[in-house]
Amino acid sequence: MTTILITTANGETGRPMVDHLLEMGFDVRAMVRTDDERARRLREKGADVVFGDLLDFRDVRAAMEGVQRAYFNYPIGDGLVEAAVMFAQAAKEQDLELIVNMSQIQSRPRARSKTTQNHWLSEQVFDWSGVPTTHLRVTFFMQWLLYISGIIRYGRYVLPYDPDSRFAPIAGRDIALTAANIFTAPEEHRGRTYTLTGSAEYSHRELAAEVGRVLGKELPYEQVTVSTFLDMLGMADDTAKLVHFEAVTFDQREGRLAGVSDVAQRIIGRPLVTVEEFVNEHRSLFELDYTKATA
């Protein structure tokens, strides 16, 4: 039986990827940071839950033992390249059949953002290791809408990006299903770099209008500075995100996130989640609960 290691298994791609792979009949080892309610749910589904830090080589080695394929994902912040080196080394020791590596659509060696540049460097690390790897260069997740759902609730749509910058958002579960399908055919996908986007491109202004249409209310687009935006989200002290998001505003201005790729839809074999479907699925997060407001 093939065992697949899923890192960040409680994340927006890790959690549905665990579900998909278990449904496909694979053994799944889910790597998480803490033993909490989310970890308990993963165990109940049938995953082998292990605890560890991607920046601790002993943890990574232990998580990789007996595994044949693995998903590497690292949050925005310091340590990405170091984590990739440890992961690649542990994968090489285990002679893994395939790594699926989460990267960014604007990954390149001369990126303004150190985070984006580190994604490119991590791609090189995995390629140098000789372990067969598939790189997923992914655009903005639809989950961005959930990050600002508390603001949308009150009739505002606020982001730090130019209103006419374009991109094609993709749902986390579509990325997860794409990766899960890649794991089923390592020989077909190893050594490939795929750009993953949603099936419809929007400007930020157009996306605000589409979300407003689905919710039945006006949502004029508001652009604020990155520092103001992070302060609104309670992340004012997160320097890594500040620097990264400021760089992404330039990436968007230069069109580095524009365009539509059909790769995810081809690999999945069905239509991708639309913005309307995503908003309706999470509708309660975007709307005020008037029963609580009047209680």
Short mmCIF file of C-alpha atoms in Angstrom, two decimals, residues 7-8 53-55 71-84 101-102 115 119:
data_model
loop_
_atom_site.label_atom_id
_atom_site.label_comp_id
_atom_site.label_asym_id
_atom_site.label_seq_id
_atom_site.Cartn_x
_atom_site.Cartn_y
_atom_site.Cartn_z
CA THR A 7 2.36 18.48 5.38
CA THR A 8 0.27 21.41 6.68
CA ASP A 53 8.00 21.09 12.69
CA LEU A 54 9.18 21.39 9.07
CA LEU A 55 12.23 23.23 10.42
CA TYR A 71 3.31 16.96 -0.39
CA PHE A 72 5.46 19.93 0.62
CA ASN A 73 3.79 23.17 1.62
CA TYR A 74 5.21 25.98 3.77
CA PRO A 75 3.41 29.08 5.08
CA ILE A 76 4.45 32.65 4.25
CA GLY A 77 7.39 33.47 6.51
CA ASP A 78 11.03 32.77 7.14
CA GLY A 79 12.57 29.33 6.76
CA LEU A 80 11.14 28.11 3.45
CA VAL A 81 14.44 27.25 1.76
CA GLU A 82 15.85 25.60 4.89
CA ALA A 83 12.66 23.54 5.23
CA ALA A 84 12.89 22.54 1.56
CA ASN A 101 5.73 21.07 -4.15
CA MET A 102 3.45 24.06 -3.55
CA THR A 115 9.13 34.77 -0.08
CA HIS A 119 9.74 29.54 -3.62
#
